[in-house]
mmCIF file of C-alpha atoms in Angstrom:
data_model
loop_
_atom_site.group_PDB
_atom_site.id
_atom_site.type_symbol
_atom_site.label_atom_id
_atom_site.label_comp_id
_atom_site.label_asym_id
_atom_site.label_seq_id
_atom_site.Cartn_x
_atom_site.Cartn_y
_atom_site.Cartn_z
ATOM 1 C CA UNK A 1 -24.140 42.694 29.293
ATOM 2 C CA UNK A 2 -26.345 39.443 29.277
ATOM 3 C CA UNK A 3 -25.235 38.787 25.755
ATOM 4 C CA UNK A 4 -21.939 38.952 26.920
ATOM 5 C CA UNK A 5 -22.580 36.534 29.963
ATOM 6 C CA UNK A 6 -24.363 34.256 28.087
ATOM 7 C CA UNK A 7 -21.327 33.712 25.373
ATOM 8 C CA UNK A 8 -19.262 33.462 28.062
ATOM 9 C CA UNK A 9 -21.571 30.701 29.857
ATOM 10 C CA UNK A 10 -21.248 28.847 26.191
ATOM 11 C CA UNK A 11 -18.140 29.115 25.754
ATOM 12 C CA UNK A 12 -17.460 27.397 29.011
ATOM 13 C CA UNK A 13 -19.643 25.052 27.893
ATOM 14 C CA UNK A 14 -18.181 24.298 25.176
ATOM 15 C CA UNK A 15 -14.884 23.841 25.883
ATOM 16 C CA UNK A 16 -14.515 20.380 27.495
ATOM 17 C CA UNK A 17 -15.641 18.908 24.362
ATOM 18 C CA UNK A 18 -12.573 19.913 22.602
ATOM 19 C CA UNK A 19 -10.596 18.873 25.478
ATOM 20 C CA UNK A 20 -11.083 15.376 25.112
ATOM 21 C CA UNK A 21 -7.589 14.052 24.644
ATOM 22 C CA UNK A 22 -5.410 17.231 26.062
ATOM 23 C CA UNK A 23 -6.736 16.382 29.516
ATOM 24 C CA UNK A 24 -3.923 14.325 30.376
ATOM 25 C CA UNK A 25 -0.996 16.304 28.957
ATOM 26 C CA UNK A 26 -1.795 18.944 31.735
ATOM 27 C CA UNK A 27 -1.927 15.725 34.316
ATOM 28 C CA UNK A 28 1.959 14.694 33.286
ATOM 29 C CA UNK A 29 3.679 16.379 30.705
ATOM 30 C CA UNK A 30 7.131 14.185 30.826
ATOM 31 C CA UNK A 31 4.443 11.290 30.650
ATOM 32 C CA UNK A 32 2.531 12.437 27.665
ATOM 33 C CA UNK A 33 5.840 13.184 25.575
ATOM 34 C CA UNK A 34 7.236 9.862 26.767
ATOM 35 C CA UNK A 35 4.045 8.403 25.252
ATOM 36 C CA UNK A 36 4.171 10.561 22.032
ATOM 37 C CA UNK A 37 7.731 8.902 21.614
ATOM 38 C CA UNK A 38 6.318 5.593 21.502
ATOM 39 C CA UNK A 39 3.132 5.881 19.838
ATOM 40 C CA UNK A 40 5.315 7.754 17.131
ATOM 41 C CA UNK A 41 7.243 4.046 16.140
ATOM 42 C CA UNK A 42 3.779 1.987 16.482
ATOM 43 C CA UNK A 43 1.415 1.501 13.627
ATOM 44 C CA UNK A 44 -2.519 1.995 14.292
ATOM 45 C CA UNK A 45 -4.416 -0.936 13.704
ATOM 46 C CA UNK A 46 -7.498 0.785 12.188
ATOM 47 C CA UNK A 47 -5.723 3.332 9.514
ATOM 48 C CA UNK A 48 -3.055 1.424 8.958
ATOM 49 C CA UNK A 49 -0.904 3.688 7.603
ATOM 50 C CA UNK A 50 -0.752 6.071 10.657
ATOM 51 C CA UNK A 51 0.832 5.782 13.970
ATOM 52 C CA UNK A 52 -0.656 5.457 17.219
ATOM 53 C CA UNK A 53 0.331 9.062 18.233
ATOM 54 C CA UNK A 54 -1.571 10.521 15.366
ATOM 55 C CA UNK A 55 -4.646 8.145 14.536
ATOM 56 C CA UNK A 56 -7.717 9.526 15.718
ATOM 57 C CA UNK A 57 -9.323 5.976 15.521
ATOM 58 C CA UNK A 58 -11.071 4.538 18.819
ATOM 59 C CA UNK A 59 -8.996 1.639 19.050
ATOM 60 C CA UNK A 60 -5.606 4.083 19.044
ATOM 61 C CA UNK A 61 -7.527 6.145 21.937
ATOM 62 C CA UNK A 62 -8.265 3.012 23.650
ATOM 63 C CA UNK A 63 -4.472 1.424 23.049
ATOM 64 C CA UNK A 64 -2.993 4.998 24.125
ATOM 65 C CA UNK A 65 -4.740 4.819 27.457
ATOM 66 C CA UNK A 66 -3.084 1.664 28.115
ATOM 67 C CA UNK A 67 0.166 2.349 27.095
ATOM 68 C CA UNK A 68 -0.532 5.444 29.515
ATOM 69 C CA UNK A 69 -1.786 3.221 32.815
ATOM 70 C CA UNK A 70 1.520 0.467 31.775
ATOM 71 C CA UNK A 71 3.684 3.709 31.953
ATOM 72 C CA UNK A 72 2.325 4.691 35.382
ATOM 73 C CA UNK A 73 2.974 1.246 36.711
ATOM 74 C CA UNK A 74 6.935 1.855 35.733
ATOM 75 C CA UNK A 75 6.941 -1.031 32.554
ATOM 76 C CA UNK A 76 9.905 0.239 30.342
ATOM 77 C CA UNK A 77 8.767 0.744 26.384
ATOM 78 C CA UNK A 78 10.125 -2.486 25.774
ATOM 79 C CA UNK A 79 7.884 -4.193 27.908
ATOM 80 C CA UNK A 80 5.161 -2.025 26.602
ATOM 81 C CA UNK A 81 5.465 -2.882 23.045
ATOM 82 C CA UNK A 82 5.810 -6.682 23.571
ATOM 83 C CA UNK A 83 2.507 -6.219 25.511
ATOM 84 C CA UNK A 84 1.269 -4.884 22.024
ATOM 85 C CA UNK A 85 3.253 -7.649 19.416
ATOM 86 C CA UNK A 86 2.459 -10.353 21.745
ATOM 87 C CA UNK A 87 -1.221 -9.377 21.120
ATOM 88 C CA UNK A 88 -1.140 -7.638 17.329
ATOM 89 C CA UNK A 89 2.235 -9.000 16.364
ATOM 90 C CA UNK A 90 4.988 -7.129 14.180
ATOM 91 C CA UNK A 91 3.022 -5.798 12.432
ATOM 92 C CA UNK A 92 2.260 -2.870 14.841
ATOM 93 C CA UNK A 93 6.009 -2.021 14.584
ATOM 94 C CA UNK A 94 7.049 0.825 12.335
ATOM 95 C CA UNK A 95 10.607 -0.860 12.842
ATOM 96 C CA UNK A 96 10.549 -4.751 12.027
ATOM 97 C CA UNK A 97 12.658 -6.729 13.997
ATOM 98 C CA UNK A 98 15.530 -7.920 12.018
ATOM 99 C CA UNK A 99 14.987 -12.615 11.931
ATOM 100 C CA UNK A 100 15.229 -15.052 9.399
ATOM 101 C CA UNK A 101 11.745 -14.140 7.770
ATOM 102 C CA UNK A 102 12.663 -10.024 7.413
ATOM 103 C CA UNK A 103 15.924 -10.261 6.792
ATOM 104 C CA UNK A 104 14.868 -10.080 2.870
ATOM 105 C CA UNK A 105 13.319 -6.499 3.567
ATOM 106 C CA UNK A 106 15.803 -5.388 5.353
ATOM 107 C CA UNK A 107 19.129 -6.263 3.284
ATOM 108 C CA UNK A 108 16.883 -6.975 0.077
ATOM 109 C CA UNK A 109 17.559 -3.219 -1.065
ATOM 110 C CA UNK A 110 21.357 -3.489 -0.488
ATOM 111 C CA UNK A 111 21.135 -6.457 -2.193
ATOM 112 C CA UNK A 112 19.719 -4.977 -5.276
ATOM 113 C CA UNK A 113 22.069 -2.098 -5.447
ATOM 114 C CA UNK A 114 24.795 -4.636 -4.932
ATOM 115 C CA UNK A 115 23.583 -6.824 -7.812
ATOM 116 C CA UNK A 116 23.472 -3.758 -10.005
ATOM 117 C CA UNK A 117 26.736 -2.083 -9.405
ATOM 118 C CA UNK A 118 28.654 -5.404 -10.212
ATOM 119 C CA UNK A 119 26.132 -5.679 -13.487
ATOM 120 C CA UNK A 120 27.075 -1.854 -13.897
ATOM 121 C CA UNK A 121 30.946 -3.182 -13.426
ATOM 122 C CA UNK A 122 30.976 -6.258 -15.572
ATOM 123 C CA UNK A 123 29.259 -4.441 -18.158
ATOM 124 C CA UNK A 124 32.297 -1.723 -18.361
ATOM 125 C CA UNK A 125 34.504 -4.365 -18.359
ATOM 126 C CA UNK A 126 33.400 -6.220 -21.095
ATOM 127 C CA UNK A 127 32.717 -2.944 -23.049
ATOM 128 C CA UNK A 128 36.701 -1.721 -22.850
ATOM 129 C CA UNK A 129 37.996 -5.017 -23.946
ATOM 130 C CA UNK A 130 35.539 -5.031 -26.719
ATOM 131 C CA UNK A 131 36.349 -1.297 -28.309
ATOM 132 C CA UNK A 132 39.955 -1.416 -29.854
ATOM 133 C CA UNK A 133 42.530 1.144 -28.776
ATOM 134 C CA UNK A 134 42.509 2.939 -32.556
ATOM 135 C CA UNK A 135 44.921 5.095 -32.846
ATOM 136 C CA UNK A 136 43.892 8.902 -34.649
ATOM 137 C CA UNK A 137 44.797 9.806 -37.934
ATOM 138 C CA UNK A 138 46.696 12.351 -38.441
ATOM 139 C CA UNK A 139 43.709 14.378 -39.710
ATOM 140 C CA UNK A 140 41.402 13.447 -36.547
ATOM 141 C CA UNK A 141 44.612 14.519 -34.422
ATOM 142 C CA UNK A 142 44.497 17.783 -36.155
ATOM 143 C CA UNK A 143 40.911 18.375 -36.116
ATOM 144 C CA UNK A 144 40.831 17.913 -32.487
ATOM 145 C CA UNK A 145 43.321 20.134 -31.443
ATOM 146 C CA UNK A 146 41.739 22.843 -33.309
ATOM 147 C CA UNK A 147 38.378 22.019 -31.286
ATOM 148 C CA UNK A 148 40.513 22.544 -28.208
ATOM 149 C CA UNK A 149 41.585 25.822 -29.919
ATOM 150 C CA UNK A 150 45.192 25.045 -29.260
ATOM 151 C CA UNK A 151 47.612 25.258 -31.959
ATOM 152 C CA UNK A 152 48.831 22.200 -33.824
ATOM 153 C CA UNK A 153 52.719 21.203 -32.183
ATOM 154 C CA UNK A 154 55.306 20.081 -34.219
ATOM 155 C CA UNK A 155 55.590 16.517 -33.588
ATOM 156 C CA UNK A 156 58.044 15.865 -30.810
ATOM 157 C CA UNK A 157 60.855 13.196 -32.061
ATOM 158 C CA UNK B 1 23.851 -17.454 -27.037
ATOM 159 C CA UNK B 2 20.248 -17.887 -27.349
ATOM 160 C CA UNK B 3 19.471 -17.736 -23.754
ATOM 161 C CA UNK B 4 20.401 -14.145 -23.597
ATOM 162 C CA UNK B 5 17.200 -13.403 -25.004
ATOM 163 C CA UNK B 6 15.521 -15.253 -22.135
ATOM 164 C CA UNK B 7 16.769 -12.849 -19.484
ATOM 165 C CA UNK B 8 14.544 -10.052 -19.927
ATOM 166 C CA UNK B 9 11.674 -11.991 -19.889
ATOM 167 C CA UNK B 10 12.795 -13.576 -16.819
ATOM 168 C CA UNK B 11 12.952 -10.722 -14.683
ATOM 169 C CA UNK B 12 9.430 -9.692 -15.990
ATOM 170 C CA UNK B 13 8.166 -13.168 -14.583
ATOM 171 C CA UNK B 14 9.446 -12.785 -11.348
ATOM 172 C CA UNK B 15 7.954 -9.326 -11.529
ATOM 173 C CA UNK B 16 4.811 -10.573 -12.277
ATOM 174 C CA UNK B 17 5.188 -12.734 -9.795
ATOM 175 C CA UNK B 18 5.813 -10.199 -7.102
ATOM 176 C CA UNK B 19 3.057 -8.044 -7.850
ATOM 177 C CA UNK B 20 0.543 -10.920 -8.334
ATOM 178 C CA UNK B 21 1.146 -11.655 -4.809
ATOM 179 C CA UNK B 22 1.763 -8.473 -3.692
ATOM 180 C CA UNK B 23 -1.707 -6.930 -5.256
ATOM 181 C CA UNK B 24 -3.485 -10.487 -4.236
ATOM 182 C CA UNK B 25 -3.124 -9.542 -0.789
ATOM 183 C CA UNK B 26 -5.878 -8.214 1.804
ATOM 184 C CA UNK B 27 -4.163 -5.360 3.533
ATOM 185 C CA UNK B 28 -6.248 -5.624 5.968
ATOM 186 C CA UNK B 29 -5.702 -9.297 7.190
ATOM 187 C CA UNK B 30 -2.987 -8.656 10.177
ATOM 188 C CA UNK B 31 -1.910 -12.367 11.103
ATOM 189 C CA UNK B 32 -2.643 -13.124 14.595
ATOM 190 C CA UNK B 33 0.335 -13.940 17.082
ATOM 191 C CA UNK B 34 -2.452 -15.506 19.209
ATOM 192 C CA UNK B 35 -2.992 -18.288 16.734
ATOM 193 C CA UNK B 36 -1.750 -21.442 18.524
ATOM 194 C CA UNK B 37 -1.765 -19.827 22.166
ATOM 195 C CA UNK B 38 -4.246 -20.196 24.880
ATOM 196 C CA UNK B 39 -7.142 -17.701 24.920
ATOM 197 C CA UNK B 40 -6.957 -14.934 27.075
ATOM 198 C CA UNK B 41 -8.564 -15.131 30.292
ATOM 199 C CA UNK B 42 -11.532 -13.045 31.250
ATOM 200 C CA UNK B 43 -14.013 -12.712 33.444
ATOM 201 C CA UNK B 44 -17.432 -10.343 31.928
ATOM 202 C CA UNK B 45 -20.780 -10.114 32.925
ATOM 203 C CA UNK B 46 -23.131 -11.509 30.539
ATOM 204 C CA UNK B 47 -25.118 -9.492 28.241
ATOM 205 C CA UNK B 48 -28.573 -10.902 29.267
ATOM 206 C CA UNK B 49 -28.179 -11.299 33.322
ATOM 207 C CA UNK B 50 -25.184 -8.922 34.210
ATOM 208 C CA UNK B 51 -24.746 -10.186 37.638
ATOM 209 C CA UNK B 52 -23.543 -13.390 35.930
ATOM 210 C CA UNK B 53 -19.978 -13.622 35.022
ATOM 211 C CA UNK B 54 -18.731 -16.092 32.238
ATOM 212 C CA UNK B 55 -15.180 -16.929 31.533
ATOM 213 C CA UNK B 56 -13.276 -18.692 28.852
ATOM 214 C CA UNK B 57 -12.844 -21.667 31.281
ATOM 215 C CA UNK B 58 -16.754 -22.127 31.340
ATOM 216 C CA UNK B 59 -15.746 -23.727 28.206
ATOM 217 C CA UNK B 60 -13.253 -26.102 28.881
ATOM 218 C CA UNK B 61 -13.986 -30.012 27.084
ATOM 219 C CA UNK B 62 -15.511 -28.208 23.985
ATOM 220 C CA UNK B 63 -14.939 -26.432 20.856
ATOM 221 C CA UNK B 64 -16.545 -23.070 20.782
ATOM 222 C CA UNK B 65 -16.569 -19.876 18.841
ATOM 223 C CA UNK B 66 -15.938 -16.246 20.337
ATOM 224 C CA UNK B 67 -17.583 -13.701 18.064
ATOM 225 C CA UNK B 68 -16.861 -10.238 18.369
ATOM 226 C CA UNK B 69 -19.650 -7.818 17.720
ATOM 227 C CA UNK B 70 -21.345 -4.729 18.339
ATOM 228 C CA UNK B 71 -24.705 -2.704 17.225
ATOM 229 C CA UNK B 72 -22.922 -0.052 15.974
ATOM 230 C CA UNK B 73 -20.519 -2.161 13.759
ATOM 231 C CA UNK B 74 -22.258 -1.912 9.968
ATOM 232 C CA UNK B 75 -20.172 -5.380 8.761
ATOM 233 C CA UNK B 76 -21.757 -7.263 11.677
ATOM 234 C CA UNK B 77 -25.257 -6.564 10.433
ATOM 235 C CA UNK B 78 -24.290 -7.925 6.836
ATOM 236 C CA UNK B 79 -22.665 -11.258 8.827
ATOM 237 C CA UNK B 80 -25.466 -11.942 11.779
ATOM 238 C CA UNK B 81 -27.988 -13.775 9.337
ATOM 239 C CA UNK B 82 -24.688 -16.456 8.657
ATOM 240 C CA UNK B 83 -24.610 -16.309 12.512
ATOM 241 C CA UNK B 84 -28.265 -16.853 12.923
ATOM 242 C CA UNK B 85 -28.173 -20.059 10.392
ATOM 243 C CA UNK B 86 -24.965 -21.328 11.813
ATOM 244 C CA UNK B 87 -26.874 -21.046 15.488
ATOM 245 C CA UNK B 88 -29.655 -23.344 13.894
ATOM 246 C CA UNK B 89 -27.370 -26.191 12.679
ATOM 247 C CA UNK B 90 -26.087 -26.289 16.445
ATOM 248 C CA UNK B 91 -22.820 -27.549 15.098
ATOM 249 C CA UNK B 92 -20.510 -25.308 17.109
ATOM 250 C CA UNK B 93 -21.410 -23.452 20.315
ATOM 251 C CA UNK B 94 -21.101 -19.352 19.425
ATOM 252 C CA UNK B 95 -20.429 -16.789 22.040
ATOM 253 C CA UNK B 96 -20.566 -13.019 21.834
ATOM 254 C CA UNK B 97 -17.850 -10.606 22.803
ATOM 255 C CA UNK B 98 -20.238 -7.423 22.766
ATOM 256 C CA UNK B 99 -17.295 -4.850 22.067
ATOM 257 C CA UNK B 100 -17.221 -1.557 23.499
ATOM 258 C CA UNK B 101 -21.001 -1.546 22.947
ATOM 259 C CA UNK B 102 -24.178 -0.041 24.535
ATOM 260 C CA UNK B 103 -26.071 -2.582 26.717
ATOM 261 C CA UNK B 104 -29.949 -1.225 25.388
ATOM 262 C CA UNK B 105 -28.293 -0.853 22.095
ATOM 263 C CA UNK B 106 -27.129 -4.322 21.802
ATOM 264 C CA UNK B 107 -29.963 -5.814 23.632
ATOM 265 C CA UNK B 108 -32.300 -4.455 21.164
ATOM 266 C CA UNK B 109 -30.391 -5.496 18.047
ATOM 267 C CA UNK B 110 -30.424 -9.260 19.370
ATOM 268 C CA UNK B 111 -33.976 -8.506 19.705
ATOM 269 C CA UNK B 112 -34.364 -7.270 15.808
ATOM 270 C CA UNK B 113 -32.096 -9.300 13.852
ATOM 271 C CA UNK B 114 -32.652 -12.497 16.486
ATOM 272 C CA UNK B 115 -29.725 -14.002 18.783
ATOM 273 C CA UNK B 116 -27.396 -16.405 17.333
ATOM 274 C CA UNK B 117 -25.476 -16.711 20.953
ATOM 275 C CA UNK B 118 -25.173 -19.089 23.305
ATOM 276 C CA UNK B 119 -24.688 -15.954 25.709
ATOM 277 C CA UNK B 120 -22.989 -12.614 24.892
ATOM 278 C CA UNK B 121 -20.871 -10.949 27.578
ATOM 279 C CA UNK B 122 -19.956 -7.350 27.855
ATOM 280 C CA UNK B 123 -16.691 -5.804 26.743
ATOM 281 C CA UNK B 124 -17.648 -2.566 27.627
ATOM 282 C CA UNK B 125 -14.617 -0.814 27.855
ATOM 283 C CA UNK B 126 -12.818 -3.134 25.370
ATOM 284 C CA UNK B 127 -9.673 -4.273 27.448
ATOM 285 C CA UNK B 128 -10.590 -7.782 26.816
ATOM 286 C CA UNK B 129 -10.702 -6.872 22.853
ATOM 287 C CA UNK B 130 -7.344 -5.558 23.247
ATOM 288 C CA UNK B 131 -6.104 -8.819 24.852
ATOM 289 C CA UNK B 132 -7.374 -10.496 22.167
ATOM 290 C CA UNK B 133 -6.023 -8.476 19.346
ATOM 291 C CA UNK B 134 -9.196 -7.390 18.031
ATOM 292 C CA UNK B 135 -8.894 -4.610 15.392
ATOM 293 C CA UNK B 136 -11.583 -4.350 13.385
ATOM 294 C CA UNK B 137 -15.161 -6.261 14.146
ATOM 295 C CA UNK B 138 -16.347 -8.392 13.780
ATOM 296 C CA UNK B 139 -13.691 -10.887 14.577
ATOM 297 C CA UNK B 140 -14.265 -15.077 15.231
ATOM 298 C CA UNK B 141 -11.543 -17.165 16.861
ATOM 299 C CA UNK B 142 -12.591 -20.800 17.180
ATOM 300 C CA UNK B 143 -10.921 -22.336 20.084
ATOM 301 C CA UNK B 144 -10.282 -25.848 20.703
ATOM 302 C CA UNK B 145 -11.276 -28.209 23.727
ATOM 303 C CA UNK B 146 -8.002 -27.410 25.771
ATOM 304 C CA UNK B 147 -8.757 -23.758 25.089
ATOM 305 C CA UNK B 148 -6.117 -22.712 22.370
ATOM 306 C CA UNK B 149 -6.815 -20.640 19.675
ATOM 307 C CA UNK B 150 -7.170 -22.178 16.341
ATOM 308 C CA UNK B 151 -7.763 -19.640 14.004
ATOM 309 C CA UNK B 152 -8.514 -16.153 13.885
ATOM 310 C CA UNK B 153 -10.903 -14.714 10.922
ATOM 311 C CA UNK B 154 -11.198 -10.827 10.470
ATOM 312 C CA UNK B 155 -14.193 -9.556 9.032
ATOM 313 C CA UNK B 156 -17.592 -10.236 8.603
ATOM 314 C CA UNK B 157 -18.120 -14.165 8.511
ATOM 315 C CA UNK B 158 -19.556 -15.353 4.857
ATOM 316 C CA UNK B 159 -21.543 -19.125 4.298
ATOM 317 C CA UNK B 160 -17.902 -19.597 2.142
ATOM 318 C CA UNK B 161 -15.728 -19.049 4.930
ATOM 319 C CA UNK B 162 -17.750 -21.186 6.989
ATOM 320 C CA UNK B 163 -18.092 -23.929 5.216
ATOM 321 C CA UNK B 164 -14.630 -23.954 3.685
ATOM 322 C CA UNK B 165 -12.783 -23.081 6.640
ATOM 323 C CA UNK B 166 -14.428 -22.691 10.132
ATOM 324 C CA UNK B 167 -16.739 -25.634 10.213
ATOM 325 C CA UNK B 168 -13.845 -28.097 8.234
ATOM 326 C CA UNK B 169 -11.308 -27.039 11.348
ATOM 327 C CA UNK B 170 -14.169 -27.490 14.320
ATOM 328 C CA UNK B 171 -15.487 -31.089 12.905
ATOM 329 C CA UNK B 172 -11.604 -31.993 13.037
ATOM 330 C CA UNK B 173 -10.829 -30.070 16.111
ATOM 331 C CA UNK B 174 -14.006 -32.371 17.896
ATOM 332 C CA UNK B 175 -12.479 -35.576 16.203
#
């Protein structure tokens, strides 16, 4: 029985340690999803190739809790995440903005594939006009149709 | 006829030339939006007298540097002795944004490694960091007389970077 009650005791000791960062979800569960939505299309500073929903860096804790407090005062997410370019710039953006100095990275690709399917074109192009139209021989002609296992027709007149 | 030849090589130039600059790039070096904006405002206690609050303005007519540090920060131990010489030259007044540090902590690591500051202030919770972009410490802005930002250097501060770029851009800045 004391064994029991002290487990117990340490196990509600222990608990609040782990429940560092679900605190809030309990608090305001539309608020915390709200967040999660966010966080999900911003880039963490510190391990930068996570986002701020799933970096378990201090700085993401830190920049959570403020996106949390600017969501209690009613800001909208676009007010929020100009609060974090104006201080970190694009870069903390998942989704870059489309202006004159990204418009490479974001049309570059179709620009590519564009380049290469009229390479692809002009390159069949110049190929058909360069292989004659030869007619088959006789022979060939005959040879083929017996590949296609059909039986050779008298020439129609 | 010739120049066919040419094209293959071409392409692997501007290759080359892609991932030279691609490769040559620090990852890590975010450039700042701040960078040509007025410093944040702020009001902290100081590190040394707490019931003393300094702000940004405190500094108006003169260039200054805002270094951001902490005790726990390993690349701010491997910059403070470039700190500590700078401090001795008295070129450039240096103040201390203690980040999201320890008071004792950070008052006994001035105390080891000696204080380069003019005064540190306390960014204990590190709000004021956040308003000034700060992602990895240390950090140095230098700030002009009207209080703009100048430039922005991440990571520890090295003699080269001082010499080749902060000092160069204060002695012009206090032209």
């Amino acid at each position: 029985m004391k064994r029991v009650l002290l487990s117990l005791w340490l196990a509600l000791l222990l608990t609040p340690l782990n429940a560092k960062e679900a605190v809030p979800v309990a608090q305001d569960p539309a608020l915390e999803a709200r967040l999660n939505r966010l966080a999900k299309e911003l880039r963490c500073l510190v391990c930068q190739n996570e986002s701020l929903a799933d970096s378990q860096a201090d700085l993401a804790a830190d920049l959570r809790r403020e996106i949390r407090e600017m969501m209690r005062q009613g800001k909208s997410d676009a007010e929020i995440t100009r609060y974090l370019t104006d201080r970190y710039g694009d870069f903390v953006l998942y989704r870059p903005p489309l202006k004159s100095t990204t418009w490479l990275l974001w049309f570059g690709p179709f620009l590519l594939a564009g380049l290469a399917i009229a390479g692809f074109l002009y390159f069949l192009a110049r190929r058909r006009k360069s292989l004659p139209d030869a007619p088959l021989s006789p022979e060939e002609q005959a040879r083929v149709e017996a590949l296609l296992g059909q039986r050779p027709e008298e020439p129609r007149s | 006829m010739r120049a066919r030849f040419l094209v293959p090589l071409f392409i692997f130039l501007v290759l080359v030339g892609f991932l030279w600059k691609g490769l040559s790039r620090d990852p890590r070096e975010v450039p700042s939006p701040l960078v040509g904006k007025p410093a944040p405002t702020f009001h902290l206690p100081r590190l040394d007298a707490p019931e003393k609050i300094f702000s940004p303005s405190d500094m108006r007519g003169q260039v200054w540097l805002l270094n951001v540090w902490a005790s726990w920060c390993v690349s701010c131990r491997e910059e403070h002795p470039v700190l500590v010489e700078l401090a001795k030259r008295r070129d450039v007044p240096l103040i201390g944004l203690n980040y999201k540090d320890q008071r004792p902590a950070a008052l006994a690591w001035l105390e080891r490694f000696g204080n380069p500051y003019h005064l540190s202030v306390s960014d204990a919770d590190g709000r004021v960091g956040i308003d000034y972009g700060v992602y990895g410490v240390p950090e140095t802005y230098v700030i002009d007389r009207a209080g703009i930002i100048r430039m922005k250097h991440i990571g520890p501060v090295t003699p080269e970077v001082l010499d080749t770029k902060i000092l160069p851009l204060v002695a012009e800045l206090s032209k």
